PDB file of N, CA and C in Angstrom:
ATOM      1  N   MET A   1       2.517  36.824  12.565  1.00  0.00           N
ATOM      2  CA  MET A   1       3.193  37.965  11.993  1.00  0.00           C
ATOM      3  C   MET A   1       3.161  39.220  12.008  1.00  0.00           C
ATOM      4  N   THR A   2       4.207  39.822  11.889  1.00  0.00           N
ATOM      5  CA  THR A   2       3.949  41.396  12.617  1.00  0.00           C
ATOM      6  C   THR A   2       4.728  41.929  11.514  1.00  0.00           C
ATOM      7  N   THR A   3       3.713  43.209  11.317  1.00  0.00           N
ATOM      8  CA  THR A   3       4.195  44.020  10.315  1.00  0.00           C
ATOM      9  C   THR A   3       5.367  45.377  10.871  1.00  0.00           C
ATOM     10  N   PRO A   4       6.247  45.724  10.160  1.00  0.00           N
ATOM     11  CA  PRO A   4       7.188  46.891  10.483  1.00  0.00           C
ATOM     12  C   PRO A   4       5.985  48.246  10.765  1.00  0.00           C
ATOM     13  N   LEU A   5       6.194  49.220  11.273  1.00  0.00           N
ATOM     14  CA  LEU A   5       5.337  50.221  11.762  1.00  0.00           C
ATOM     15  C   LEU A   5       6.489  51.539  11.265  1.00  0.00           C
ATOM     16  N   THR A   6       5.681  51.955  10.161  1.00  0.00           N
ATOM     17  CA  THR A   6       6.542  53.178   9.541  1.00  0.00           C
ATOM     18  C   THR A   6       5.769  54.472   9.805  1.00  0.00           C
ATOM     19  N   PRO A   7       6.575  55.608   9.574  1.00  0.00           N
ATOM     20  CA  PRO A   7       6.235  56.647  10.160  1.00  0.00           C
ATOM     21  C   PRO A   7       4.803  57.227   8.687  1.00  0.00           C
ATOM     22  N   PRO A   8       3.894  57.979   8.924  1.00  0.00           N
ATOM     23  CA  PRO A   8       3.436  58.490   7.650  1.00  0.00           C
ATOM     24  C   PRO A   8       4.295  59.303   7.514  1.00  0.00           C
ATOM     25  N   ASN A   9       4.158  59.354   5.921  1.00  0.00           N
ATOM     26  CA  ASN A   9       5.132  60.346   4.717  1.00  0.00           C
ATOM     27  C   ASN A   9       4.112  61.465   4.179  1.00  0.00           C
ATOM     28  N   VAL A  10       3.964  62.673   4.466  1.00  0.00           N
ATOM     29  CA  VAL A  10       2.993  63.202   3.896  1.00  0.00           C
ATOM     30  C   VAL A  10       3.530  63.500   2.460  1.00  0.00           C
ATOM     31  N   LEU A  11       4.883  63.402   2.082  1.00  0.00           N
ATOM     32  CA  LEU A  11       5.333  63.760   0.558  1.00  0.00           C
ATOM     33  C   LEU A  11       4.733  62.628  -0.243  1.00  0.00           C
ATOM     34  N   VAL A  12       4.397  61.813   0.187  1.00  0.00           N
ATOM     35  CA  VAL A  12       3.547  60.649  -0.727  1.00  0.00           C
ATOM     36  C   VAL A  12       2.760  61.302  -1.620  1.00  0.00           C
ATOM     37  N   LEU A  13       2.049  62.309  -1.146  1.00  0.00           N
ATOM     38  CA  LEU A  13       0.982  62.642  -2.025  1.00  0.00           C
ATOM     39  C   LEU A  13       1.305  63.773  -2.902  1.00  0.00           C
ATOM     40  N   LEU A  14       2.561  63.884  -3.029  1.00  0.00           N
ATOM     41  CA  LEU A  14       2.924  64.414  -4.154  1.00  0.00           C
ATOM     42  C   LEU A  14       3.569  63.513  -5.096  1.00  0.00           C
ATOM     43  N   PRO A  15       3.038  63.808  -5.937  1.00  0.00           N
ATOM     44  CA  PRO A  15       4.046  63.137  -7.420  1.00  0.00           C
ATOM     45  C   PRO A  15       5.608  63.231  -7.061  1.00  0.00           C
ATOM     46  N   ALA A  16       6.396  62.142  -7.950  1.00  0.00           N
ATOM     47  CA  ALA A  16       8.002  62.017  -7.785  1.00  0.00           C
ATOM     48  C   ALA A  16       8.618  63.150  -8.091  1.00  0.00           C
ATOM     49  N   ARG A  17       7.964  63.637  -9.210  1.00  0.00           N
ATOM     50  CA  ARG A  17       8.694  64.477 -10.027  1.00  0.00           C
ATOM     51  C   ARG A  17       8.697  66.127  -9.243  1.00  0.00           C
ATOM     52  N   ALA A  18       7.182  66.433  -8.714  1.00  0.00           N
ATOM     53  CA  ALA A  18       7.193  67.293  -7.601  1.00  0.00           C
ATOM     54  C   ALA A  18       8.402  67.054  -6.375  1.00  0.00           C
ATOM     55  N   ARG A  19       8.409  66.198  -5.866  1.00  0.00           N
ATOM     56  CA  ARG A  19       9.354  65.838  -4.800  1.00  0.00           C
ATOM     57  C   ARG A  19      10.926  65.844  -5.148  1.00  0.00           C
ATOM     58  N   GLN A  20      10.922  65.685  -6.378  1.00  0.00           N
ATOM     59  CA  GLN A  20      12.272  65.936  -7.122  1.00  0.00           C
ATOM     60  C   GLN A  20      12.857  67.462  -6.979  1.00  0.00           C
ATOM     61  N   ALA A  21      11.772  68.066  -7.668  1.00  0.00           N
ATOM     62  CA  ALA A  21      11.650  69.196  -8.065  1.00  0.00           C
ATOM     63  C   ALA A  21      12.001  70.250  -6.134  1.00  0.00           C
ATOM     64  N   LEU A  22      11.478  69.284  -5.502  1.00  0.00           N
ATOM     65  CA  LEU A  22      11.454  69.904  -4.347  1.00  0.00           C
ATOM     66  C   LEU A  22      13.102  69.914  -3.489  1.00  0.00           C
ATOM     67  N   TYR A  23      13.580  68.504  -3.823  1.00  0.00           N
ATOM     68  CA  TYR A  23      14.928  67.893  -3.279  1.00  0.00           C
ATOM     69  C   TYR A  23      16.093  69.171  -4.210  1.00  0.00           C
ATOM     70  N   ILE A  24      15.617  69.504  -5.664  1.00  0.00           N
ATOM     71  CA  ILE A  24      16.506  70.317  -6.146  1.00  0.00           C
ATOM     72  C   ILE A  24      16.549  71.402  -5.943  1.00  0.00           C
ATOM     73  N   ALA A  25      15.978  72.497  -5.322  1.00  0.00           N
ATOM     74  CA  ALA A  25      15.209  74.009  -5.406  1.00  0.00           C
ATOM     75  C   ALA A  25      16.125  73.782  -3.846  1.00  0.00           C
ATOM     76  N   TYR A  26      15.676  72.801  -2.666  1.00  0.00           N
ATOM     77  CA  TYR A  26      16.427  72.632  -2.025  1.00  0.00           C
ATOM     78  C   TYR A  26      17.970  72.689  -1.456  1.00  0.00           C
ATOM     79  N   GLY A  27      18.833  71.887  -2.767  1.00  0.00           N
ATOM     80  CA  GLY A  27      19.731  71.649  -2.554  1.00  0.00           C
ATOM     81  C   GLY A  27      20.539  73.294  -3.233  1.00  0.00           C
ATOM     82  N   LEU A  28      19.856  73.574  -3.890  1.00  0.00           N
ATOM     83  CA  LEU A  28      20.141  75.073  -4.532  1.00  0.00           C
ATOM     84  C   LEU A  28      20.074  76.203  -3.530  1.00  0.00           C
ATOM     85  N   ALA A  29      18.791  76.141  -2.730  1.00  0.00           N
ATOM     86  CA  ALA A  29      18.636  76.893  -2.090  1.00  0.00           C
ATOM     87  C   ALA A  29      20.661  77.130  -0.774  1.00  0.00           C
ATOM     88  N   GLY A  30      20.487  75.606  -0.699  1.00  0.00           N
ATOM     89  CA  GLY A  30      21.718  75.388   0.488  1.00  0.00           C
ATOM     90  C   GLY A  30      23.036  75.784   0.009  1.00  0.00           C
ATOM     91  N   LEU A  31      23.101  75.740  -1.650  1.00  0.00           N
ATOM     92  CA  LEU A  31      24.538  75.775  -2.165  1.00  0.00           C
ATOM     93  C   LEU A  31      24.448  77.407  -2.065  1.00  0.00           C
ATOM     94  N   THR A  32      23.234  78.157  -2.523  1.00  0.00           N
ATOM     95  CA  THR A  32      23.629  79.606  -2.497  1.00  0.00           C
ATOM     96  C   THR A  32      24.005  80.029  -1.654  1.00  0.00           C
ATOM     97  N   ALA A  33      23.176  79.418  -0.176  1.00  0.00           N
ATOM     98  CA  ALA A  33      22.995  80.307   0.781  1.00  0.00           C
ATOM     99  C   ALA A  33      24.369  79.922   1.996  1.00  0.00           C
ATOM    100  N   GLY A  34      24.809  79.065   1.471  1.00  0.00           N
ATOM    101  CA  GLY A  34      26.538  78.239   1.788  1.00  0.00           C
ATOM    102  C   GLY A  34      27.597  79.191   1.294  1.00  0.00           C
ATOM    103  N   SER A  35      27.657  79.472   0.038  1.00  0.00           N
ATOM    104  CA  SER A  35      28.522  80.344  -0.642  1.00  0.00           C
ATOM    105  C   SER A  35      28.399  81.267  -0.424  1.00  0.00           C
ATOM    106  N   ALA A  36      27.207  82.124  -0.067  1.00  0.00           N
ATOM    107  CA  ALA A  36      27.304  83.357   0.561  1.00  0.00           C
ATOM    108  C   ALA A  36      27.971  83.405   1.640  1.00  0.00           C
ATOM    109  N   LEU A  37      27.797  82.595   2.800  1.00  0.00           N
ATOM    110  CA  LEU A  37      28.093  82.696   4.031  1.00  0.00           C
ATOM    111  C   LEU A  37      29.267  82.495   3.738  1.00  0.00           C
ATOM    112  N   VAL A  38      30.088  81.816   3.516  1.00  0.00           N
ATOM    113  CA  VAL A  38      31.493  81.365   3.098  1.00  0.00           C
ATOM    114  C   VAL A  38      32.261  82.493   2.582  1.00  0.00           C
ATOM    115  N   GLY A  39      31.363  83.216   1.506  1.00  0.00           N
ATOM    116  CA  GLY A  39      32.293  84.451   0.670  1.00  0.00           C
ATOM    117  C   GLY A  39      32.198  85.731   1.504  1.00  0.00           C
ATOM    118  N   TYR A  40      31.342  85.746   2.441  1.00  0.00           N
ATOM    119  CA  TYR A  40      31.093  86.677   3.793  1.00  0.00           C
ATOM    120  C   TYR A  40      32.193  86.184   4.825  1.00  0.00           C
ATOM    121  N   ALA A  41      32.609  85.455   5.198  1.00  0.00           N
ATOM    122  CA  ALA A  41      33.448  84.872   6.090  1.00  0.00           C
ATOM    123  C   ALA A  41      34.978  84.963   5.802  1.00  0.00           C
ATOM    124  N   SER A  42      35.144  84.770   4.540  1.00  0.00           N
ATOM    125  CA  SER A  42      36.848  84.562   3.739  1.00  0.00           C
ATOM    126  C   SER A  42      36.997  86.399   3.673  1.00  0.00           C
ATOM    127  N   ALA A  43      35.687  87.389   3.210  1.00  0.00           N
ATOM    128  CA  ALA A  43      36.131  88.381   2.855  1.00  0.00           C
ATOM    129  C   ALA A  43      36.605  89.024   4.193  1.00  0.00           C
ATOM    130  N   GLU A  44      36.251  88.790   4.970  1.00  0.00           N
ATOM    131  CA  GLU A  44      35.697  89.083   6.792  1.00  0.00           C
ATOM    132  C   GLU A  44      35.338  90.412   6.533  1.00  0.00           C
ATOM    133  N   PHE A  45      33.991  90.078   6.022  1.00  0.00           N
ATOM    134  CA  PHE A  45      33.026  90.772   6.244  1.00  0.00           C
ATOM    135  C   PHE A  45      31.762  90.742   7.117  1.00  0.00           C
ATOM    136  N   ALA A  46      31.238  91.462   7.665  1.00  0.00           N
ATOM    137  CA  ALA A  46      30.151  90.937   9.172  1.00  0.00           C
ATOM    138  C   ALA A  46      28.882  90.520   7.860  1.00  0.00           C
ATOM    139  N   ILE A  47      28.562  89.338   8.427  1.00  0.00           N
ATOM    140  CA  ILE A  47      27.522  88.450   8.101  1.00  0.00           C
ATOM    141  C   ILE A  47      25.909  89.032   8.426  1.00  0.00           C
ATOM    142  N   PRO A  48      25.641  89.355   7.396  1.00  0.00           N
ATOM    143  CA  PRO A  48      23.944  89.678   7.420  1.00  0.00           C
ATOM    144  C   PRO A  48      22.950  89.098   8.142  1.00  0.00           C
ATOM    145  N   LEU A  49      22.241  89.658   8.693  1.00  0.00           N
ATOM    146  CA  LEU A  49      21.047  88.427   9.578  1.00  0.00           C
ATOM    147  C   LEU A  49      20.225  87.747   9.129  1.00  0.00           C
ATOM    148  N   TRP A  50      20.169  88.508   7.801  1.00  0.00           N
ATOM    149  CA  TRP A  50      19.148  87.504   6.760  1.00  0.00           C
ATOM    150  C   TRP A  50      19.634  86.270   6.472  1.00  0.00           C
ATOM    151  N   LEU A  51      21.411  86.316   6.700  1.00  0.00           N
ATOM    152  CA  LEU A  51      22.105  85.144   5.833  1.00  0.00           C
ATOM    153  C   LEU A  51      22.359  84.079   7.181  1.00  0.00           C
ATOM    154  N   THR A  52      22.373  84.724   8.017  1.00  0.00           N
ATOM    155  CA  THR A  52      22.375  83.751   9.390  1.00  0.00           C
ATOM    156  C   THR A  52      21.399  82.901   9.500  1.00  0.00           C
ATOM    157  N   VAL A  53      20.484  83.631   9.545  1.00  0.00           N
ATOM    158  CA  VAL A  53      18.765  83.043   9.861  1.00  0.00           C
ATOM    159  C   VAL A  53      18.316  82.039   8.660  1.00  0.00           C
ATOM    160  N   THR A  54      18.878  82.580   7.486  1.00  0.00           N
ATOM    161  CA  THR A  54      18.443  81.593   6.267  1.00  0.00           C
ATOM    162  C   THR A  54      19.473  80.379   6.328  1.00  0.00           C
ATOM    163  N   SER A  55      21.132  80.203   6.838  1.00  0.00           N
ATOM    164  CA  SER A  55      21.548  78.922   6.738  1.00  0.00           C
ATOM    165  C   SER A  55      21.132  78.518   8.038  1.00  0.00           C
ATOM    166  N   ALA A  56      20.691  78.851   9.087  1.00  0.00           N
ATOM    167  CA  ALA A  56      20.274  78.190  10.198  1.00  0.00           C
ATOM    168  C   ALA A  56      18.620  77.354  10.049  1.00  0.00           C
ATOM    169  N   VAL A  57      17.991  78.075   9.022  1.00  0.00           N
ATOM    170  CA  VAL A  57      16.988  77.242   8.720  1.00  0.00           C
ATOM    171  C   VAL A  57      16.877  76.053   7.949  1.00  0.00           C
ATOM    172  N   ILE A  58      17.915  76.663   6.829  1.00  0.00           N
ATOM    173  CA  ILE A  58      18.379  75.647   5.847  1.00  0.00           C
ATOM    174  C   ILE A  58      18.843  74.232   6.174  1.00  0.00           C
ATOM    175  N   THR A  59      19.691  74.401   7.595  1.00  0.00           N
ATOM    176  CA  THR A  59      20.414  73.557   8.448  1.00  0.00           C
ATOM    177  C   THR A  59      19.444  72.894   9.038  1.00  0.00           C
ATOM    178  N   TYR A  60      18.134  73.418   9.600  1.00  0.00           N
ATOM    179  CA  TYR A  60      17.258  72.723  10.784  1.00  0.00           C
ATOM    180  C   TYR A  60      16.325  71.886   9.461  1.00  0.00           C
ATOM    181  N   LEU A  61      16.129  72.422   8.453  1.00  0.00           N
ATOM    182  CA  LEU A  61      15.047  71.604   7.328  1.00  0.00           C
ATOM    183  C   LEU A  61      16.158  69.927   6.752  1.00  0.00           C
ATOM    184  N   SER A  62      17.330  69.986   7.008  1.00  0.00           N
ATOM    185  CA  SER A  62      18.318  68.979   6.197  1.00  0.00           C
ATOM    186  C   SER A  62      17.615  68.021   6.648  1.00  0.00           C
ATOM    187  N   VAL A  63      17.709  67.436   7.760  1.00  0.00           N
ATOM    188  CA  VAL A  63      16.681  66.477   8.881  1.00  0.00           C
ATOM    189  C   VAL A  63      15.275  66.015   7.993  1.00  0.00           C
ATOM    190  N   PRO A  64      14.524  65.896   8.127  1.00  0.00           N
ATOM    191  CA  PRO A  64      13.483  65.771   7.493  1.00  0.00           C
ATOM    192  C   PRO A  64      13.210  66.081   6.022  1.00  0.00           C
ATOM    193  N   PHE A  65      14.067  66.585   5.263  1.00  0.00           N
ATOM    194  CA  PHE A  65      14.424  66.483   4.149  1.00  0.00           C
ATOM    195  C   PHE A  65      15.200  65.000   3.310  1.00  0.00           C
ATOM    196  N   ALA A  66      16.377  64.987   4.106  1.00  0.00           N
ATOM    197  CA  ALA A  66      16.985  63.406   4.018  1.00  0.00           C
ATOM    198  C   ALA A  66      16.214  62.531   4.413  1.00  0.00           C
ATOM    199  N   ALA A  67      15.535  62.345   5.520  1.00  0.00           N
ATOM    200  CA  ALA A  67      14.789  61.626   5.879  1.00  0.00           C
ATOM    201  C   ALA A  67      13.821  60.970   4.923  1.00  0.00           C
ATOM    202  N   ILE A  68      13.171  61.996   4.538  1.00  0.00           N
ATOM    203  CA  ILE A  68      12.296  61.548   3.157  1.00  0.00           C
ATOM    204  C   ILE A  68      12.746  61.152   1.873  1.00  0.00           C
ATOM    205  N   ALA A  69      13.908  61.699   1.900  1.00  0.00           N
ATOM    206  CA  ALA A  69      14.267  61.444   0.278  1.00  0.00           C
ATOM    207  C   ALA A  69      15.061  59.985   0.751  1.00  0.00           C
ATOM    208  N   ALA A  70      15.329  59.787   1.556  1.00  0.00           N
ATOM    209  CA  ALA A  70      16.102  58.220   1.771  1.00  0.00           C
ATOM    210  C   ALA A  70      14.316  57.007   1.974  1.00  0.00           C
ATOM    211  N   THR A  71      13.601  57.803   2.811  1.00  0.00           N
ATOM    212  CA  THR A  71      12.722  56.663   2.678  1.00  0.00           C
ATOM    213  C   THR A  71      11.767  56.597   1.241  1.00  0.00           C
ATOM    214  N   ASN A  72      11.987  57.632   0.256  1.00  0.00           N
ATOM    215  CA  ASN A  72      11.820  57.435  -0.780  1.00  0.00           C
ATOM    216  C   ASN A  72      12.940  56.529  -2.337  1.00  0.00           C
ATOM    217  N   ILE A  73      13.502  56.057  -1.918  1.00  0.00           N
ATOM    218  CA  ILE A  73      14.680  55.281  -2.536  1.00  0.00           C
ATOM    219  C   ILE A  73      13.729  54.108  -3.452  1.00  0.00           C
ATOM    220  N   ILE A  74      14.390  53.993  -4.467  1.00  0.00           N
ATOM    221  CA  ILE A  74      13.734  52.671  -5.345  1.00  0.00           C
ATOM    222  C   ILE A  74      14.840  51.756  -5.140  1.00  0.00           C
ATOM    223  N   ARG A  75      14.651  50.637  -4.729  1.00  0.00           N
ATOM    224  CA  ARG A  75      15.573  49.763  -4.528  1.00  0.00           C
ATOM    225  C   ARG A  75      15.286  48.648  -5.559  1.00  0.00           C
ATOM    226  N   THR A  76      16.823  48.013  -6.141  1.00  0.00           N
ATOM    227  CA  THR A  76      16.879  47.545  -7.113  1.00  0.00           C
ATOM    228  C   THR A  76      16.334  45.900  -6.896  1.00  0.00           C
ATOM    229  N   PRO A  77      15.756  44.716  -7.358  1.00  0.00           N
ATOM    230  CA  PRO A  77      15.295  43.663  -6.848  1.00  0.00           C
ATOM    231  C   PRO A  77      16.629  42.768  -6.035  1.00  0.00           C
ATOM    232  N   ALA A  78      17.665  43.352  -6.279  1.00  0.00           N
ATOM    233  CA  ALA A  78      18.811  42.619  -6.137  1.00  0.00           C
ATOM    234  C   ALA A  78      18.967  43.376  -4.702  1.00  0.00           C
ATOM    235  N   GLU A  79      19.049  44.407  -4.279  1.00  0.00           N
ATOM    236  CA  GLU A  79      18.755  45.437  -2.950  1.00  0.00           C
ATOM    237  C   GLU A  79      17.975  44.768  -1.945  1.00  0.00           C
ATOM    238  N   ALA A  80      16.596  44.528  -2.898  1.00  0.00           N
ATOM    239  CA  ALA A  80      15.447  44.390  -1.851  1.00  0.00           C
ATOM    240  C   ALA A  80      15.345  42.951  -1.490  1.00  0.00           C
ATOM    241  N   ALA A  81      16.427  41.957  -1.651  1.00  0.00           N
ATOM    242  CA  ALA A  81      16.079  40.436  -1.777  1.00  0.00           C
ATOM    243  C   ALA A  81      16.650  40.204  -0.472  1.00  0.00           C
ATOM    244  N   PRO A  82      16.299  39.609   0.088  1.00  0.00           N
ATOM    245  CA  PRO A  82      15.887  38.902   1.812  1.00  0.00           C
ATOM    246  C   PRO A  82      17.656  38.297   1.998  1.00  0.00           C
ATOM    247  N   ASP A  83      18.216  38.251   2.893  1.00  0.00           N
ATOM    248  CA  ASP A  83      19.503  37.961   3.056  1.00  0.00           C
ATOM    249  C   ASP A  83      19.638  36.489   3.516  1.00  0.00           C
ATOM    250  N   VAL A  84      19.909  36.092   2.663  1.00  0.00           N
ATOM    251  CA  VAL A  84      20.196  34.237   2.669  1.00  0.00           C
ATOM    252  C   VAL A  84      21.153  34.228   2.994  1.00  0.00           C
ATOM    253  N   HIS A  85      22.096  34.416   3.475  1.00  0.00           N
ATOM    254  CA  HIS A  85      23.416  34.352   4.263  1.00  0.00           C
ATOM    255  C   HIS A  85      23.487  34.506   5.470  1.00  0.00           C
ATOM    256  N   GLY A  86      22.296  34.777   6.199  1.00  0.00           N
ATOM    257  CA  GLY A  86      22.262  34.865   7.739  1.00  0.00           C
ATOM    258  C   GLY A  86      23.014  36.182   8.493  1.00  0.00           C
ATOM    259  N   GLY A  87      23.155  36.896   7.857  1.00  0.00           N
ATOM    260  CA  GLY A  87      23.673  38.024   8.057  1.00  0.00           C
ATOM    261  C   GLY A  87      25.193  38.156   8.369  1.00  0.00           C
ATOM    262  N   LYS A  88      25.802  37.341   7.667  1.00  0.00           N
ATOM    263  CA  LYS A  88      27.269  36.647   7.776  1.00  0.00           C
ATOM    264  C   LYS A  88      27.604  36.975   6.173  1.00  0.00           C
ATOM    265  N   PRO A  89      28.910  37.651   5.970  1.00  0.00           N
ATOM    266  CA  PRO A  89      29.503  38.154   4.946  1.00  0.00           C
ATOM    267  C   PRO A  89      29.504  36.880   3.627  1.00  0.00           C
ATOM    268  N   TRP A  90      29.338  36.786   2.069  1.00  0.00           N
ATOM    269  CA  TRP A  90      29.165  36.033   1.566  1.00  0.00           C
ATOM    270  C   TRP A  90      30.679  35.343   0.984  1.00  0.00           C
ATOM    271  N   ASP A  91      31.022  34.100   0.974  1.00  0.00           N
ATOM    272  CA  ASP A  91      32.486  34.034   1.148  1.00  0.00           C
ATOM    273  C   ASP A  91      32.644  32.931  -0.302  1.00  0.00           C
ATOM    274  N   GLY A  92      32.052  33.108  -0.988  1.00  0.00           N
ATOM    275  CA  GLY A  92      32.069  32.543  -2.129  1.00  0.00           C
ATOM    276  C   GLY A  92      30.890  31.393  -2.297  1.00  0.00           C
ATOM    277  N   ASP A  93      31.983  30.401  -2.876  1.00  0.00           N
ATOM    278  CA  ASP A  93      31.126  28.603  -2.798  1.00  0.00           C
ATOM    279  C   ASP A  93      31.724  28.096  -1.925  1.00  0.00           C
ATOM    280  N   ALA A  94      32.171  28.256  -0.391  1.00  0.00           N
ATOM    281  CA  ALA A  94      33.310  27.790  -0.282  1.00  0.00           C
ATOM    282  C   ALA A  94      31.985  27.176   1.091  1.00  0.00           C
TER     283      ALA A  94
END
């Protein structure tokens, strides 16, 4: 029997509440930077360099943040249950 390989998750060292605070702060930072970017663009103002850099960094960090958040999903027992239908859709009791 083999065990699946999973990449190490460094944020497991942080409590769930701390991770939640990081995700919320990251989301708010993205919302703020994105809103400012849209505001400058819609008003046809020159977009400041700091805003361009901030938006690029937030976008770049979205991949690892999403991966870490996705690996920390707590599944309900029904979701974690093994596939008893052999990968086929369930068609009732037929």
